[in-house]
Amino acid sequence: MEIILASGNRHKLFELKEILKGHTLLLPKDIGISFDFEETGSTFLENSQGKAFDLFNKVNRPVLADDSGLSVATLNGEPGIYSARYGSVNGVELEAPVRNLYLLDKLQGKTDLNAEFICCMTLVLDKNRFFAVQESFKGEITRESTGINGFGYDPIFFLPEYGKTVAELPEKEKNTISHRGKAGYRIAKLLEKLE
Ligand code: IMP
C-alpha cells in the first residue's frame, strides 16, 4: 500500500521503510505537499491522531503518523511529548547533541536513570477508519553520549542487556526492539490482515 508519513523527519522515514517493507512510504514533500503540524495535544495519542488526520484531510489517502519521544522517570516523564522541543530557546529547537547535553545536565546528581522511549502510531485509511497503537522501549540514560547511529536521544539511551547505547546498535537491530519497531510491526500485521 502507498502510505504518506505525517512527518518531515527523514530518520523516521528511514526506520519505517525498513519496518514496513512491502509498502511504499512517502513524505508529504515527496508528493508536493508542505506539512507542518503544531503539536497541541497533551498525550502522544492526541498528537499522533492530530497529525494523522490533519494530513489525511489534505491528501485523502492512507496516512501514517508517528508521535514519539523519551520519558525519564526521575524527571516525572520529561521530556515526553516535548522531546523534539526540549530545551528550546525562544521557540528555536536545539540540535540533538546539544539537547542531549541539556538532558544529561538535568540528570547530574540523580541516581535513577530509568527511561523509556514511547511511540504512538496512527494509521488512517479513511475518515471513519483508523487504527492507533502505542509501544514503549525501556533503557537507561547514560552519563555521556556514545555512538553515531540512529538519531535524537539514541546516543544517551543505554541498553543494559546489550551493554551499548542505541546509537551503537546497527539500525536493523534497533528496529527489532525499539518503540517504533514494535509499533510498526503491529501496523504491518494489521495491514496484512486488512479486509
Ligand atoms: P516528534 O517528531 O514530535 O514525534 O518528536 C520526536 C522526538 O523524540 C524526536 O525529535 C527525537 O528527539 C525523539 N525521538 C523519538 N524517537 C526517537 C528514537 O528512536 N531515537 C531517539 N530519539 C527519538
Tab-separated table of N, CA, C and O in Angstrom, residues 117-192:
chain	number	residue	atom	x	y	z
A	117	PHE	N	11.514	5.055	25.711
A	117	PHE	CA	11.029	5.701	24.502
A	117	PHE	C	9.591	5.239	24.306
A	117	PHE	O	9.262	4.073	24.578
A	118	ILE	N	8.771	6.134	23.807
A	118	ILE	CA	7.366	5.807	23.545
A	118	ILE	C	7.047	6.191	22.105
A	118	ILE	O	7.543	7.219	21.612
A	119	CYS	N	6.259	5.364	21.457
A	119	CYS	CA	5.851	5.683	20.084
A	119	CYS	C	4.372	5.384	19.930
A	119	CYS	O	3.931	4.271	20.196
A	120	CYS	N	3.622	6.385	19.519
A	120	CYS	CA	2.214	6.168	19.198
A	120	CYS	C	2.029	6.356	17.692
A	120	CYS	O	2.387	7.402	17.153
A	121	MET	N	1.527	5.326	17.047
A	121	MET	CA	1.293	5.407	15.595
A	121	MET	C	-0.184	5.376	15.302
A	121	MET	O	-0.913	4.571	15.880
A	122	THR	N	-0.593	6.229	14.393
A	122	THR	CA	-1.986	6.205	13.928
A	122	THR	C	-1.989	6.006	12.427
A	122	THR	O	-1.324	6.747	11.697
A	123	LEU	N	-2.713	4.992	12.007
A	123	LEU	CA	-2.883	4.718	10.578
A	123	LEU	C	-4.305	5.122	10.214
A	123	LEU	O	-5.258	4.595	10.773
A	124	VAL	N	-4.432	6.075	9.306
A	124	VAL	CA	-5.769	6.487	8.855
A	124	VAL	C	-5.967	5.986	7.436
A	124	VAL	O	-5.181	6.322	6.540
A	125	LEU	N	-6.992	5.157	7.250
A	125	LEU	CA	-7.268	4.626	5.912
A	125	LEU	C	-8.387	5.410	5.249
A	125	LEU	O	-8.428	5.555	4.028
A	126	ASP	N	-9.293	5.897	6.082
A	126	ASP	CA	-10.419	6.675	5.584
A	126	ASP	C	-10.906	7.515	6.757
A	126	ASP	O	-10.517	7.242	7.892
A	127	LYS	N	-11.803	8.478	6.495
A	127	LYS	CA	-12.118	9.382	7.602
A	127	LYS	C	-12.787	8.676	8.783
A	127	LYS	O	-12.646	9.109	9.919
A	128	ASN	N	-13.436	7.563	8.514
A	128	ASN	CA	-14.048	6.819	9.621
A	128	ASN	C	-13.379	5.477	9.861
A	128	ASN	O	-13.975	4.575	10.455
A	129	ARG	N	-12.153	5.346	9.359
A	129	ARG	CA	-11.452	4.069	9.563
A	129	ARG	C	-9.995	4.349	9.917
A	129	ARG	O	-9.200	4.744	9.051
A	130	PHE	N	-9.690	4.171	11.188
A	130	PHE	CA	-8.305	4.401	11.610
A	130	PHE	C	-7.930	3.465	12.740
A	130	PHE	O	-8.790	2.899	13.417
A	131	PHE	N	-6.604	3.301	12.944
A	131	PHE	CA	-6.081	2.385	13.959
A	131	PHE	C	-4.941	3.095	14.683
A	131	PHE	O	-4.099	3.717	14.040
A	132	ALA	N	-4.905	2.950	16.012
A	132	ALA	CA	-3.804	3.553	16.771
A	132	ALA	C	-3.132	2.480	17.621
A	132	ALA	O	-3.799	1.579	18.141
A	133	VAL	N	-1.819	2.556	17.720
A	133	VAL	CA	-1.084	1.614	18.563
A	133	VAL	C	0.049	2.372	19.264
A	133	VAL	O	0.644	3.271	18.683
A	134	GLN	N	0.265	2.032	20.532
A	134	GLN	CA	1.368	2.676	21.258
A	134	GLN	C	2.249	1.599	21.891
A	134	GLN	O	1.751	0.638	22.467
A	135	GLU	N	3.558	1.781	21.743
A	135	GLU	CA	4.516	0.822	22.302
A	135	GLU	C	5.629	1.584	23.025
A	135	GLU	O	5.840	2.774	22.794
A	136	SER	N	6.355	0.861	23.883
A	136	SER	CA	7.465	1.523	24.579
A	136	SER	C	8.726	0.651	24.530
A	136	SER	O	8.669	-0.534	24.172
A	137	PHE	N	9.829	1.269	24.892
A	137	PHE	CA	11.157	0.641	24.769
A	137	PHE	C	11.971	1.136	25.964
A	137	PHE	O	12.261	2.327	26.075
A	138	LYS	N	12.293	0.210	26.880
A	138	LYS	CA	12.922	0.636	28.143
A	138	LYS	C	14.446	0.589	28.124
A	138	LYS	O	15.031	-0.293	27.496
A	139	GLY	N	15.054	1.515	28.824
A	139	GLY	CA	16.510	1.561	28.937
A	139	GLY	C	16.913	2.520	30.048
A	139	GLY	O	16.106	2.810	30.943
A	140	GLU	N	18.153	2.977	29.975
A	140	GLU	CA	18.663	3.916	30.994
A	140	GLU	C	19.405	5.052	30.310
A	140	GLU	O	20.045	4.820	29.283
A	141	ILE	N	19.369	6.209	30.906
A	141	ILE	CA	20.128	7.338	30.344
A	141	ILE	C	21.584	7.194	30.798
A	141	ILE	O	21.863	6.870	31.955
A	142	THR	N	22.497	7.425	29.850
A	142	THR	CA	23.930	7.326	30.166
A	142	THR	C	24.417	8.627	30.800
A	142	THR	O	23.667	9.599	30.875
A	143	ARG	N	25.686	8.637	31.207
A	143	ARG	CA	26.268	9.889	31.716
A	143	ARG	C	26.900	10.688	30.589
A	143	ARG	O	27.103	11.871	30.694
A	144	GLU	N	27.249	9.985	29.480
A	144	GLU	CA	27.782	10.717	28.322
A	144	GLU	C	27.342	10.072	27.018
A	144	GLU	O	26.984	8.899	26.975
A	145	SER	N	27.372	10.887	25.979
A	145	SER	CA	26.917	10.476	24.658
A	145	SER	C	27.878	9.475	24.013
A	145	SER	O	29.082	9.706	24.006
A	146	THR	N	27.340	8.375	23.481
A	146	THR	CA	28.195	7.371	22.822
A	146	THR	C	27.493	6.808	21.592
A	146	THR	O	26.315	6.441	21.669
A	147	GLY	N	28.243	6.698	20.482
A	147	GLY	CA	27.703	6.069	19.266
A	147	GLY	C	27.226	7.082	18.249
A	147	GLY	O	26.929	8.235	18.585
A	148	ILE	N	27.165	6.614	16.998
A	148	ILE	CA	26.834	7.550	15.905
A	148	ILE	C	25.616	7.120	15.077
A	148	ILE	O	25.205	7.835	14.173
A	149	ASN	N	25.049	5.952	15.376
A	149	ASN	CA	23.885	5.516	14.585
A	149	ASN	C	22.604	6.144	15.127
A	149	ASN	O	22.591	6.748	16.188
A	150	GLY	N	21.529	5.955	14.381
A	150	GLY	CA	20.231	6.427	14.851
A	150	GLY	C	20.112	7.934	14.810
A	150	GLY	O	20.743	8.604	13.994
A	151	PHE	N	19.355	8.484	15.746
A	151	PHE	CA	19.134	9.933	15.775
A	151	PHE	C	18.683	10.343	17.179
A	151	PHE	O	18.526	9.503	18.067
A	152	GLY	N	18.468	11.628	17.340
A	152	GLY	CA	17.886	12.159	18.578
A	152	GLY	C	18.613	11.713	19.833
A	152	GLY	O	19.830	11.885	19.980
A	153	TYR	N	17.861	11.111	20.727
A	153	TYR	CA	18.402	10.726	22.030
A	153	TYR	C	19.127	9.374	22.013
A	153	TYR	O	19.577	8.902	23.062
A	154	ASP	N	19.250	8.740	20.851
A	154	ASP	CA	19.867	7.403	20.790
A	154	ASP	C	21.254	7.315	21.451
A	154	ASP	O	21.545	6.319	22.125
A	155	PRO	N	22.136	8.334	21.280
A	155	PRO	CA	23.481	8.193	21.881
A	155	PRO	C	23.511	8.244	23.408
A	155	PRO	O	24.532	7.922	24.014
A	156	ILE	N	22.390	8.640	24.031
A	156	ILE	CA	22.394	8.678	25.506
A	156	ILE	C	21.401	7.666	26.092
A	156	ILE	O	21.073	7.707	27.270
A	157	PHE	N	20.905	6.767	25.237
A	157	PHE	CA	19.937	5.752	25.698
A	157	PHE	C	20.643	4.404	25.721
A	157	PHE	O	20.945	3.810	24.685
A	158	PHE	N	20.907	3.924	26.935
A	158	PHE	CA	21.726	2.730	27.151
A	158	PHE	C	20.848	1.501	27.392
A	158	PHE	O	19.849	1.558	28.118
A	159	LEU	N	21.267	0.388	26.778
A	159	LEU	CA	20.527	-0.868	26.938
A	159	LEU	C	21.399	-1.830	27.754
A	159	LEU	O	22.361	-2.396	27.209
A	160	PRO	N	21.126	-2.018	29.046
A	160	PRO	CA	21.985	-2.851	29.890
A	160	PRO	C	22.197	-4.250	29.316
A	160	PRO	O	23.305	-4.788	29.364
A	161	GLU	N	21.148	-4.835	28.722
A	161	GLU	CA	21.276	-6.224	28.224
A	161	GLU	C	22.185	-6.320	27.005
A	161	GLU	O	22.683	-7.389	26.668
A	162	TYR	N	22.459	-5.205	26.325
A	162	TYR	CA	23.365	-5.196	25.165
A	162	TYR	C	24.720	-4.586	25.529
A	162	TYR	O	25.672	-4.703	24.776
A	163	GLY	N	24.757	-3.861	26.666
A	163	GLY	CA	25.983	-3.159	27.057
A	163	GLY	C	26.334	-2.051	26.074
A	163	GLY	O	27.506	-1.698	25.911
A	164	LYS	N	25.320	-1.486	25.419
A	164	LYS	CA	25.537	-0.472	24.376
A	164	LYS	C	24.428	0.573	24.421
A	164	LYS	O	23.324	0.271	24.904
A	165	THR	N	24.725	1.739	23.841
A	165	THR	CA	23.627	2.689	23.625
A	165	THR	C	22.939	2.304	22.318
A	165	THR	O	23.507	1.553	21.499
A	166	VAL	N	21.758	2.848	22.094
A	166	VAL	CA	21.033	2.557	20.848
A	166	VAL	C	21.834	3.070	19.644
A	166	VAL	O	21.803	2.467	18.572
A	167	ALA	N	22.596	4.134	19.843
A	167	ALA	CA	23.398	4.680	18.742
A	167	ALA	C	24.604	3.801	18.403
A	167	ALA	O	25.301	4.050	17.424
A	168	GLU	N	24.854	2.773	19.207
A	168	GLU	CA	25.927	1.817	18.894
A	168	GLU	C	25.373	0.541	18.249
A	168	GLU	O	26.136	-0.329	17.862
A	169	LEU	N	24.055	0.448	18.181
A	169	LEU	CA	23.441	-0.739	17.571
A	169	LEU	C	23.309	-0.536	16.072
A	169	LEU	O	23.023	0.583	15.628
A	170	PRO	N	23.449	-1.600	15.281
A	170	PRO	CA	23.121	-1.459	13.859
A	170	PRO	C	21.643	-1.079	13.735
A	170	PRO	O	20.813	-1.529	14.527
A	171	GLU	N	21.347	-0.234	12.761
A	171	GLU	CA	19.987	0.283	12.532
A	171	GLU	C	18.943	-0.855	12.517
A	171	GLU	O	17.881	-0.753	13.122
A	172	LYS	N	19.279	-1.959	11.827
A	172	LYS	CA	18.302	-3.046	11.704
A	172	LYS	C	17.996	-3.673	13.055
A	172	LYS	O	16.880	-4.099	13.312
A	173	GLU	N	19.026	-3.733	13.911
A	173	GLU	CA	18.821	-4.321	15.243
A	173	GLU	C	17.926	-3.406	16.085
A	173	GLU	O	17.068	-3.879	16.824
A	174	LYS	N	18.137	-2.100	15.970
A	174	LYS	CA	17.277	-1.153	16.701
A	174	LYS	C	15.812	-1.425	16.362
A	174	LYS	O	14.955	-1.458	17.233
A	175	ASN	N	15.532	-1.638	15.074
A	175	ASN	CA	14.146	-1.832	14.642
A	175	ASN	C	13.476	-3.061	15.247
A	175	ASN	O	12.264	-3.124	15.345
A	176	THR	N	14.278	-4.050	15.646
A	176	THR	CA	13.659	-5.263	16.187
A	176	THR	C	13.248	-5.091	17.653
A	176	THR	O	12.475	-5.885	18.178
A	177	ILE	N	13.773	-4.050	18.318
A	177	ILE	CA	13.468	-3.905	19.750
A	177	ILE	C	12.887	-2.542	20.127
A	177	ILE	O	12.404	-2.366	21.233
A	178	SER	N	12.938	-1.607	19.194
A	178	SER	CA	12.564	-0.230	19.565
A	178	SER	C	11.051	-0.020	19.654
A	178	SER	O	10.261	-0.822	19.154
A	179	HIS	N	10.683	1.078	20.285
A	179	HIS	CA	9.292	1.541	20.367
A	179	HIS	C	8.681	1.638	18.964
A	179	HIS	O	7.593	1.154	18.708
A	180	ARG	N	9.431	2.244	18.023
A	180	ARG	CA	8.921	2.423	16.650
A	180	ARG	C	8.845	1.082	15.926
A	180	ARG	O	7.902	0.819	15.191
A	181	GLY	N	9.853	0.241	16.165
A	181	GLY	CA	9.869	-1.080	15.542
A	181	GLY	C	8.663	-1.902	15.983
A	181	GLY	O	7.990	-2.532	15.168
A	182	LYS	N	8.378	-1.851	17.294
A	182	LYS	CA	7.274	-2.664	17.816
A	182	LYS	C	5.917	-2.126	17.346
A	182	LYS	O	5.025	-2.895	16.980
A	183	ALA	N	5.777	-0.803	17.370
A	183	ALA	CA	4.502	-0.218	16.917
A	183	ALA	C	4.320	-0.488	15.418
A	183	ALA	O	3.231	-0.862	14.973
A	184	GLY	N	5.412	-0.328	14.655
A	184	GLY	CA	5.350	-0.548	13.206
A	184	GLY	C	5.021	-1.994	12.869
A	184	GLY	O	4.293	-2.275	11.921
A	185	TYR	N	5.543	-2.914	13.690
A	185	TYR	CA	5.272	-4.332	13.484
A	185	TYR	C	3.764	-4.604	13.615
A	185	TYR	O	3.171	-5.336	12.831
A	186	ARG	N	3.155	-3.965	14.629
A	186	ARG	CA	1.690	-4.123	14.831
A	186	ARG	C	0.936	-3.578	13.619
A	186	ARG	O	-0.036	-4.168	13.166
A	187	ILE	N	1.387	-2.428	13.127
A	187	ILE	CA	0.714	-1.822	11.957
A	187	ILE	C	0.891	-2.745	10.745
A	187	ILE	O	-0.047	-2.960	9.979
A	188	ALA	N	2.090	-3.308	10.596
A	188	ALA	CA	2.349	-4.204	9.459
A	188	ALA	C	1.426	-5.423	9.522
A	188	ALA	O	0.846	-5.832	8.517
A	189	LYS	N	1.270	-5.974	10.724
A	189	LYS	CA	0.401	-7.148	10.910
A	189	LYS	C	-1.044	-6.785	10.562
A	189	LYS	O	-1.768	-7.560	9.945
A	190	LEU	N	-1.431	-5.602	10.994
A	190	LEU	CA	-2.788	-5.132	10.735
A	190	LEU	C	-3.033	-4.968	9.219
A	190	LEU	O	-4.060	-5.391	8.692
A	191	LEU	N	-2.034	-4.412	8.544
A	191	LEU	CA	-2.166	-4.207	7.091
A	191	LEU	C	-2.261	-5.548	6.362
A	191	LEU	O	-2.979	-5.679	5.380
A	192	GLU	N	-1.523	-6.543	6.887
A	192	GLU	CA	-1.550	-7.882	6.274
A	192	GLU	C	-2.952	-8.476	6.285
A	192	GLU	O	-3.370	-9.142	5.359
